[in-house]
PDB file of C-alpha atoms in Angstrom:
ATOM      1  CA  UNK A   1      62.490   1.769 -14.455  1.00 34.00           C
ATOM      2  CA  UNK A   2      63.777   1.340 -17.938  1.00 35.00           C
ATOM      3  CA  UNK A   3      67.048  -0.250 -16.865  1.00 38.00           C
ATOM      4  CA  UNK A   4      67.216  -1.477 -13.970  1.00 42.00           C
ATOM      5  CA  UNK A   5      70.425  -1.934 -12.099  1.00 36.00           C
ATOM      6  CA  UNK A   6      71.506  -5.304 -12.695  1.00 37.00           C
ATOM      7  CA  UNK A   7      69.693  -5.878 -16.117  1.00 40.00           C
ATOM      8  CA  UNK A   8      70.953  -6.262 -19.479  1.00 43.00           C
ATOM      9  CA  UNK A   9      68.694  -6.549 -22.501  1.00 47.00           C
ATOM     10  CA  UNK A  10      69.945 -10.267 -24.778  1.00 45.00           C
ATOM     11  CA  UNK A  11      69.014 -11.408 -28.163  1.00 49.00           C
ATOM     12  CA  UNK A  12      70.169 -15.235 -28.774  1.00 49.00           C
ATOM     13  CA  UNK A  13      72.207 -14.712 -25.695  1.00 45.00           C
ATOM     14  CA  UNK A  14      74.228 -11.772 -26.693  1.00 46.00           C
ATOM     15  CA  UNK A  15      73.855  -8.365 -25.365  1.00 46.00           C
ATOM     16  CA  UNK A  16      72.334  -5.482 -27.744  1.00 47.00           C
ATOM     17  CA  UNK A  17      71.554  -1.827 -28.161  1.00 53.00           C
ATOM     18  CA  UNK A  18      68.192  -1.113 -27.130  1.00 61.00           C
ATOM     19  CA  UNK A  19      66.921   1.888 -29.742  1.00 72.00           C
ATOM     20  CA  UNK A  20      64.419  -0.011 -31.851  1.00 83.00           C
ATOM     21  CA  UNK A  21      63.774  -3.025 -29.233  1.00 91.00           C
ATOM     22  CA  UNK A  22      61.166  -4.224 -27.768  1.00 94.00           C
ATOM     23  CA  UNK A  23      60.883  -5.868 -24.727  1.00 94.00           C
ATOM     24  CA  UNK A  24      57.982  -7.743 -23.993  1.00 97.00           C
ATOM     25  CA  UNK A  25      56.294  -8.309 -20.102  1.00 97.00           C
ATOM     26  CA  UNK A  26      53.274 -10.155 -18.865  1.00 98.00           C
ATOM     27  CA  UNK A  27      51.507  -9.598 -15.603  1.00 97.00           C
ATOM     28  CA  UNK A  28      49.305 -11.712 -13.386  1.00 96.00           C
ATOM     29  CA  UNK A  29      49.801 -15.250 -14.853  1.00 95.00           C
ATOM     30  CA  UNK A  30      50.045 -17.854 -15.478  1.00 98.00           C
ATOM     31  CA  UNK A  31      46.715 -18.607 -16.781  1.00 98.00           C
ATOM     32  CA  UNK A  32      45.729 -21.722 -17.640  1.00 98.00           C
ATOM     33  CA  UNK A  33      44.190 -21.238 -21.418  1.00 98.00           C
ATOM     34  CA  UNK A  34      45.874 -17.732 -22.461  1.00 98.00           C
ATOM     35  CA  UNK A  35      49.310 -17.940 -20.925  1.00 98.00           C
ATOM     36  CA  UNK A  36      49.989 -21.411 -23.241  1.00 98.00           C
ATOM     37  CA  UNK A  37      48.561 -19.604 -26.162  1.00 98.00           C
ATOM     38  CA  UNK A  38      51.332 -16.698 -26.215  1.00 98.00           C
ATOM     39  CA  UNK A  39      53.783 -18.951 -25.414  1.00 98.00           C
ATOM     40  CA  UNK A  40      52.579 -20.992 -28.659  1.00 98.00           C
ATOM     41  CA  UNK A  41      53.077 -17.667 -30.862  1.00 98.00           C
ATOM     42  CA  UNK A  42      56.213 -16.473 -29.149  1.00 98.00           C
ATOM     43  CA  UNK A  43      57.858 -19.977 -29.639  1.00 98.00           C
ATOM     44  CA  UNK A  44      56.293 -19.555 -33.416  1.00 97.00           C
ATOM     45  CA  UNK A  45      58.204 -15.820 -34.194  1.00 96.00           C
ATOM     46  CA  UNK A  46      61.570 -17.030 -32.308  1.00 96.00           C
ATOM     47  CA  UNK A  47      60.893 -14.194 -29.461  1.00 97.00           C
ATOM     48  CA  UNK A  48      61.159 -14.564 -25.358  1.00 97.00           C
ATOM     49  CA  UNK A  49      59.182 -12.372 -22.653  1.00 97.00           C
ATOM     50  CA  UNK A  50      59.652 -11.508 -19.059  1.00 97.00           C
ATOM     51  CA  UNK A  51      56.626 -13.285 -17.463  1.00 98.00           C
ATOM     52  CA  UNK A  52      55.890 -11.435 -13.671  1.00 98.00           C
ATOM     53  CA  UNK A  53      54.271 -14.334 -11.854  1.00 98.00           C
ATOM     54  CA  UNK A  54      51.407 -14.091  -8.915  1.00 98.00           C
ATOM     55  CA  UNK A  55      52.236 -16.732  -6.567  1.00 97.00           C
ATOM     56  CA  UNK A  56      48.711 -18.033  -6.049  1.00 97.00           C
ATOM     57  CA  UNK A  57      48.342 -18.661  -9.507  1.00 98.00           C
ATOM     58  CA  UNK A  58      51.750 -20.153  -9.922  1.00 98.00           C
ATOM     59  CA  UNK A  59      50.426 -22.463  -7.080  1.00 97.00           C
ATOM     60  CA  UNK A  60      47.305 -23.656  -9.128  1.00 97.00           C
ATOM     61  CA  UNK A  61      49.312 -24.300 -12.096  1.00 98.00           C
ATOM     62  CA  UNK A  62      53.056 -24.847 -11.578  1.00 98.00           C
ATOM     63  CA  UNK A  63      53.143 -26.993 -15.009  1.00 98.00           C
ATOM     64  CA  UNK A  64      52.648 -23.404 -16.966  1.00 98.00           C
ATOM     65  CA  UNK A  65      55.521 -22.053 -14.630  1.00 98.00           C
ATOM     66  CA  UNK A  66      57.976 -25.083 -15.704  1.00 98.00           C
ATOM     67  CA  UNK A  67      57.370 -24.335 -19.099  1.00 98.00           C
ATOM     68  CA  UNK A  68      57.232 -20.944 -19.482  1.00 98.00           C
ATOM     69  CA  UNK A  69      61.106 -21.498 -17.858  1.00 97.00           C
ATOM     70  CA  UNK A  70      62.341 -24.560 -19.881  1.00 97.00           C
ATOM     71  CA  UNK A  71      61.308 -22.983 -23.200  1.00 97.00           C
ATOM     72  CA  UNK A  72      63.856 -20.253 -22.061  1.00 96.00           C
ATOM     73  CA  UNK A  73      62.057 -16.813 -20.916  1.00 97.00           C
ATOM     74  CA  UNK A  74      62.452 -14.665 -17.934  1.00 97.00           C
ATOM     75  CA  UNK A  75      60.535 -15.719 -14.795  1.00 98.00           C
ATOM     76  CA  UNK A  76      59.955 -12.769 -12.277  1.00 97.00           C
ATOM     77  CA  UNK A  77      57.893 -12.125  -9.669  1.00 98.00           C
ATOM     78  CA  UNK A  78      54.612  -9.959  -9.069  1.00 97.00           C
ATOM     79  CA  UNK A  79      53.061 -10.796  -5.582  1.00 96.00           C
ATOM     80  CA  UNK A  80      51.533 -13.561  -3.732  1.00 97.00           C
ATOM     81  CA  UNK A  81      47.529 -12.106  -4.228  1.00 96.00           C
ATOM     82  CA  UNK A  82      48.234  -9.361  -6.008  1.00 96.00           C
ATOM     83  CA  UNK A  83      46.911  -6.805  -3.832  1.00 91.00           C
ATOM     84  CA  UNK A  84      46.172  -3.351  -4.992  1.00 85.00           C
ATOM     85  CA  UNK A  85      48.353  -2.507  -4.265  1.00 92.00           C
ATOM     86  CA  UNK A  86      51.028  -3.568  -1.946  1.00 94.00           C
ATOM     87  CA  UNK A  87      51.789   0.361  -0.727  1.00 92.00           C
ATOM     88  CA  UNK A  88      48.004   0.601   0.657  1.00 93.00           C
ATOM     89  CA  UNK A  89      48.807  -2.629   3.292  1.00 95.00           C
ATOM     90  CA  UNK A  90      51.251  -2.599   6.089  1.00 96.00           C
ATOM     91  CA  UNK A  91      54.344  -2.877   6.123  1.00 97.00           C
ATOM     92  CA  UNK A  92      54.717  -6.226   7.525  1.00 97.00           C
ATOM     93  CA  UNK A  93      51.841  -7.843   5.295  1.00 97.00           C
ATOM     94  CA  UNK A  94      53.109  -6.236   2.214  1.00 97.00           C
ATOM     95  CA  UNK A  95      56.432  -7.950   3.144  1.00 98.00           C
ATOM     96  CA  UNK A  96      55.074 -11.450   3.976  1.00 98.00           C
ATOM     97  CA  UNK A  97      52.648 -11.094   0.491  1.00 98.00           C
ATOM     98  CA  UNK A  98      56.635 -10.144  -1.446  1.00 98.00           C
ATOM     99  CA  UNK A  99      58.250 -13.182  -0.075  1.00 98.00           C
ATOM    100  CA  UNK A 100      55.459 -15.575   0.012  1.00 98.00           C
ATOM    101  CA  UNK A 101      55.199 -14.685  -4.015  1.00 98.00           C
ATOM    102  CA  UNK A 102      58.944 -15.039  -4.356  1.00 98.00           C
ATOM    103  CA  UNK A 103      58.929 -18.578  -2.601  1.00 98.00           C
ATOM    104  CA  UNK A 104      55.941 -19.732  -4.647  1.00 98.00           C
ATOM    105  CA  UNK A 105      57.105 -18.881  -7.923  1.00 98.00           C
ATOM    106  CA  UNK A 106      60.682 -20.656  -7.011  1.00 98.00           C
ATOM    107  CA  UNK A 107      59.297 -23.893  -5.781  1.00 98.00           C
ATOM    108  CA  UNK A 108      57.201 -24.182  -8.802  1.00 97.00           C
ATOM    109  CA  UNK A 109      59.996 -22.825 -11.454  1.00 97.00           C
ATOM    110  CA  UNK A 110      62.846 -25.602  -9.888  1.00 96.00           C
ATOM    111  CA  UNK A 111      65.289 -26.839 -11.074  1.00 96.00           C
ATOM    112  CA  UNK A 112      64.750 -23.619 -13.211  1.00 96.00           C
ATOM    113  CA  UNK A 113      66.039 -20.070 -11.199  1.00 95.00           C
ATOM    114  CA  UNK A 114      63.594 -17.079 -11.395  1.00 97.00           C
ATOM    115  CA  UNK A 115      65.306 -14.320 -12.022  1.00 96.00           C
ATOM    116  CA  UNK A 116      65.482 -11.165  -9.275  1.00 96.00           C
ATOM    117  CA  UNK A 117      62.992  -9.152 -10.664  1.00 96.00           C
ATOM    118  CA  UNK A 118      60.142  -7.613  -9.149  1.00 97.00           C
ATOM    119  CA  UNK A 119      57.065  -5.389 -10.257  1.00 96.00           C
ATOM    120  CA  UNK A 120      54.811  -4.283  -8.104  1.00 96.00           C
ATOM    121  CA  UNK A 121      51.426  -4.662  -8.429  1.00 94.00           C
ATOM    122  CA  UNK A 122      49.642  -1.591  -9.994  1.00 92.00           C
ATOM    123  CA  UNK A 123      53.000   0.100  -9.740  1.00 91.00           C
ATOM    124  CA  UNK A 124      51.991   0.394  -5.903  1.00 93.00           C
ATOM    125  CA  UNK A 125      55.569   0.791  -4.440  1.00 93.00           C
ATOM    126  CA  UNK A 126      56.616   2.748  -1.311  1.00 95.00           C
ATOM    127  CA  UNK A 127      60.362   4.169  -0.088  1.00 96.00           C
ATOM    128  CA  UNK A 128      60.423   1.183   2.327  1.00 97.00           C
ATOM    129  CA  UNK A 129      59.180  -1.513   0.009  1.00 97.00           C
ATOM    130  CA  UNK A 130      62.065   0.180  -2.509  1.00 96.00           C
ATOM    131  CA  UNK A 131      64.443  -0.696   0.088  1.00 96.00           C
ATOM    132  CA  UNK A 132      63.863  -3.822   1.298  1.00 97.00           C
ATOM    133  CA  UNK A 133      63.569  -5.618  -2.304  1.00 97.00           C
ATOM    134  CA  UNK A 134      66.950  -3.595  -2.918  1.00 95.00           C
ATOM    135  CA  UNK A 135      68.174  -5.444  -0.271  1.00 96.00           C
ATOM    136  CA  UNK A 136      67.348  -8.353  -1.249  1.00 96.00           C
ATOM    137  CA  UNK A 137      68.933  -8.035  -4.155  1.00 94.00           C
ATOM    138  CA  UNK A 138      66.102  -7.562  -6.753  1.00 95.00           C
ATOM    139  CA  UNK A 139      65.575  -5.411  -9.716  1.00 93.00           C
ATOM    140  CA  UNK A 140      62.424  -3.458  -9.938  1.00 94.00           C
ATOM    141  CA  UNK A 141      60.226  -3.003 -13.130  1.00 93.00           C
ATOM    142  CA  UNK A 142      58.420  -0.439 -14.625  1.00 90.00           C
ATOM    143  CA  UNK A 143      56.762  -0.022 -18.094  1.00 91.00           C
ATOM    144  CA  UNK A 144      57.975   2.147 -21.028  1.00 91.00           C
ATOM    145  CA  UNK A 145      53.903   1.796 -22.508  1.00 92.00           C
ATOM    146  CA  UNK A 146      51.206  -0.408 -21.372  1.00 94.00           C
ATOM    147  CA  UNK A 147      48.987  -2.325 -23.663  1.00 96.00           C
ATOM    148  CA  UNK A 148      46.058  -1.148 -21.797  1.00 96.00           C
ATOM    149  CA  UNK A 149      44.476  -5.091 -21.651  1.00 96.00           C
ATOM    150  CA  UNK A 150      42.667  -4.580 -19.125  1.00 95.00           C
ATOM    151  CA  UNK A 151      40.367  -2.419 -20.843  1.00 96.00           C
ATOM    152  CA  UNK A 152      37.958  -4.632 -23.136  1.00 95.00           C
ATOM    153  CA  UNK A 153      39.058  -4.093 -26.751  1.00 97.00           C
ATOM    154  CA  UNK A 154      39.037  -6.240 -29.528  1.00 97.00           C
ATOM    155  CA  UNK A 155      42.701  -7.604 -30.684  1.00 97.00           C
ATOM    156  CA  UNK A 156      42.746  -5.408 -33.816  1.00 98.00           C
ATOM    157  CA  UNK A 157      42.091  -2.477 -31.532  1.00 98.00           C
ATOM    158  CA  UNK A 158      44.734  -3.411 -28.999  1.00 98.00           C
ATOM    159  CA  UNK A 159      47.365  -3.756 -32.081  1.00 98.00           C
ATOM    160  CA  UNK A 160      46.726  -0.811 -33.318  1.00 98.00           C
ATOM    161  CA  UNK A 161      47.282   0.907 -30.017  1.00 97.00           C
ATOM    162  CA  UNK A 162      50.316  -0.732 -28.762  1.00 97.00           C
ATOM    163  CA  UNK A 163      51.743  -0.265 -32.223  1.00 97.00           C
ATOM    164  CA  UNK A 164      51.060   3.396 -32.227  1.00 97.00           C
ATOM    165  CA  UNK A 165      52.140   4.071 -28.492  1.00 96.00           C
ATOM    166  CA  UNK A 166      55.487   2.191 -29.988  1.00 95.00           C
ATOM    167  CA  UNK A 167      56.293   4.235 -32.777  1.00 94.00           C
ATOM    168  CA  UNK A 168      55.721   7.223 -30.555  1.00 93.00           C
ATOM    169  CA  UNK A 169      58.072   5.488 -28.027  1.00 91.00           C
ATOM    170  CA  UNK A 170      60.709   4.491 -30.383  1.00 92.00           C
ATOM    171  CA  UNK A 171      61.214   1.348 -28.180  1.00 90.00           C
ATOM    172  CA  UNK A 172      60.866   0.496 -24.466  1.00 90.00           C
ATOM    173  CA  UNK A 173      59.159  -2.301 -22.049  1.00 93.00           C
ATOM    174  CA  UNK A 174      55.557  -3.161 -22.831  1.00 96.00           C
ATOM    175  CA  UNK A 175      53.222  -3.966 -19.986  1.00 96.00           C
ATOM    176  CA  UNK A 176      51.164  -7.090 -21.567  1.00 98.00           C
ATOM    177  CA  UNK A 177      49.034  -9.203 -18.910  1.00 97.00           C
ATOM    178  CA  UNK A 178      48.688 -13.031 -19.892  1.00 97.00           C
ATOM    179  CA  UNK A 179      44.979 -13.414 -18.254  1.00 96.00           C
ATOM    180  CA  UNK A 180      43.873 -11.773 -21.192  1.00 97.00           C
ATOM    181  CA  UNK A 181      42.333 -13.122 -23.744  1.00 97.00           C
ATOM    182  CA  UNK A 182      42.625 -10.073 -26.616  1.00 97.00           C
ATOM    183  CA  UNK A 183      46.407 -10.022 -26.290  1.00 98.00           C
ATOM    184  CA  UNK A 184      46.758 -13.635 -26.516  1.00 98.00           C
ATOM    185  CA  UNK A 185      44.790 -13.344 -29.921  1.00 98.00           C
ATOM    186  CA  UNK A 186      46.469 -10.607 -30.528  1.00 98.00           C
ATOM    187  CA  UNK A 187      50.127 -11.596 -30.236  1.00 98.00           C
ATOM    188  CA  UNK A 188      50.739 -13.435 -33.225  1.00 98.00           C
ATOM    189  CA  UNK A 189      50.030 -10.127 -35.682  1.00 98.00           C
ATOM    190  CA  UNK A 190      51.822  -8.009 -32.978  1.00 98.00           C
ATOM    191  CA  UNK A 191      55.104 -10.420 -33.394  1.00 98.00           C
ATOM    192  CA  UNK A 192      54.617 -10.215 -37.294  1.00 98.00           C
ATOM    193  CA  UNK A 193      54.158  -6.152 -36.794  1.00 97.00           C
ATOM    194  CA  UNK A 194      57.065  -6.067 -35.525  1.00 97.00           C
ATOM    195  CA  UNK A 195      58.811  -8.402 -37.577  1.00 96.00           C
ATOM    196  CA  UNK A 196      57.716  -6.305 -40.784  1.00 96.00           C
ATOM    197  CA  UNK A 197      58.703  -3.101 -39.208  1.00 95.00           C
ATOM    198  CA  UNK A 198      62.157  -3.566 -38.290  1.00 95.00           C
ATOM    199  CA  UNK A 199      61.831  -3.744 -34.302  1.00 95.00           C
ATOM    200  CA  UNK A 200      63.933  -5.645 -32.164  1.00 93.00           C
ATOM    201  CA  UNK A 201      62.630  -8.242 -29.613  1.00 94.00           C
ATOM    202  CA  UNK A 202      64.507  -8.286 -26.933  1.00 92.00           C
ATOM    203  CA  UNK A 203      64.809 -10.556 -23.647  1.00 92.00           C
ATOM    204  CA  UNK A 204      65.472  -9.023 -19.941  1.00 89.00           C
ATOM    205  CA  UNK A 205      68.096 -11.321 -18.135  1.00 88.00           C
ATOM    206  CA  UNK A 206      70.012 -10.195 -15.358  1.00 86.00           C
ATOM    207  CA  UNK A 207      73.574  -9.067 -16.287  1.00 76.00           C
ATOM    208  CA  UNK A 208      75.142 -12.309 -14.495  1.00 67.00           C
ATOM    209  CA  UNK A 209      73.582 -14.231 -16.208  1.00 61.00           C
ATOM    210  CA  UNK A 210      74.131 -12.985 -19.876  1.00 53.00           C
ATOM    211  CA  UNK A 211      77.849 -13.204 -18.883  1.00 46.00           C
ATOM    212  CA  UNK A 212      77.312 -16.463 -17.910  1.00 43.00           C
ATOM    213  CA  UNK A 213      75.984 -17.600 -21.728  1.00 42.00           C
TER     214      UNK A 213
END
């Protein structure tokens, strides 16, 4: 989902149009070398990210969790284990592995509040998983283009393809995962690229919260 309900897009904590912005979104963290290294180039260009938290990780390092919320992006959530993917389990284990994740990532975040977002794993979602995480509340996320990390590339390569899939997009959410070690090298020419080419990064925050600011 582009929009989700609940979700408004902020830029130094005012609300903004979305054609020509960017919103940027990392998966599976954090990890304990590349996660501090794109928070080092994002804190260098101004920008924020959504980071989508596994809860097992979160568990190993809850200092990366702390920061990633006091230097002011979006915490959401992404699992407990990361299965692939959560629609392939039952029911009942797909919703223990949701709220385990969830309770993880808060105890680690506090005093900081995650925000309720959710993206499932490999995009592995199901009418009944749908449900229950609207019940709860919780904003699901998609991608507008992925970055394709998980594929070995080398950084230049990777820039050259998110840029591209950009342009085509004219703006959107990017799907970035933090255990990699290309984007993290990557990121600081991506954040310039942008920069130089007009684009807009922009920060997902739930709409009670940017009224809040």
């Amino acid at each position: 989902l582009l929009f989700p309900t609940g979700l408004l897009f902020a830029r130094g904590g005012q609300k903004v149009k979305t054609s020509r912005a960017v919103g940027l979104t990392f998966d599976d963290g954090p990890h304990p070398l590349n996660t501090p290294r794109i928070l080092d180039a994002l804190a260098v260009h101004g920008a924020k990210a959504a980071f989508f938290l596994v809860g097992k990780e979160v568990r190993a390092h809850p200092e990366i969790v702390r920061r990633i919320a006091a230097e002011g992006h979006t915490i959401g959530h992404h699992s407990m284990t990361h299965p692939m993917t959560l629609a392939s389990i039952s029911y009942g284990a797909a919703i223990s592995n949701i709220d385990h994740g969830i309770a993880a990532v808060e105890k680690a975040a506090a005093p900081y509040k995650p925000a309720p977002f959710f993206r499932f794993p490999g995009f592995g979602s199901s009418p009944a998983l749908l449900a229950y995480l609207d019940r709860k509340g919780y904003a699901v996320f998609g991608a507008d283009l992925w970055a394709s990390d998980w594929n070995v590339m080398t950084p230049q390569f990777e820039l050259s393809l998110v840029m591209q899939r950009l342009e085509h997009a004219g703006r959107g959410i990017i799907l970035f995962h933090d255990t990699q070690l290309q984007t993290a090298r990557m990121l600081p020419a991506f954040l310039a690229a942008l920069k130089a080419g007009g684009w807009k990064v922009v920060q997902a925050v739930p709409a009670s919260r940017l009224r809040a600011m």
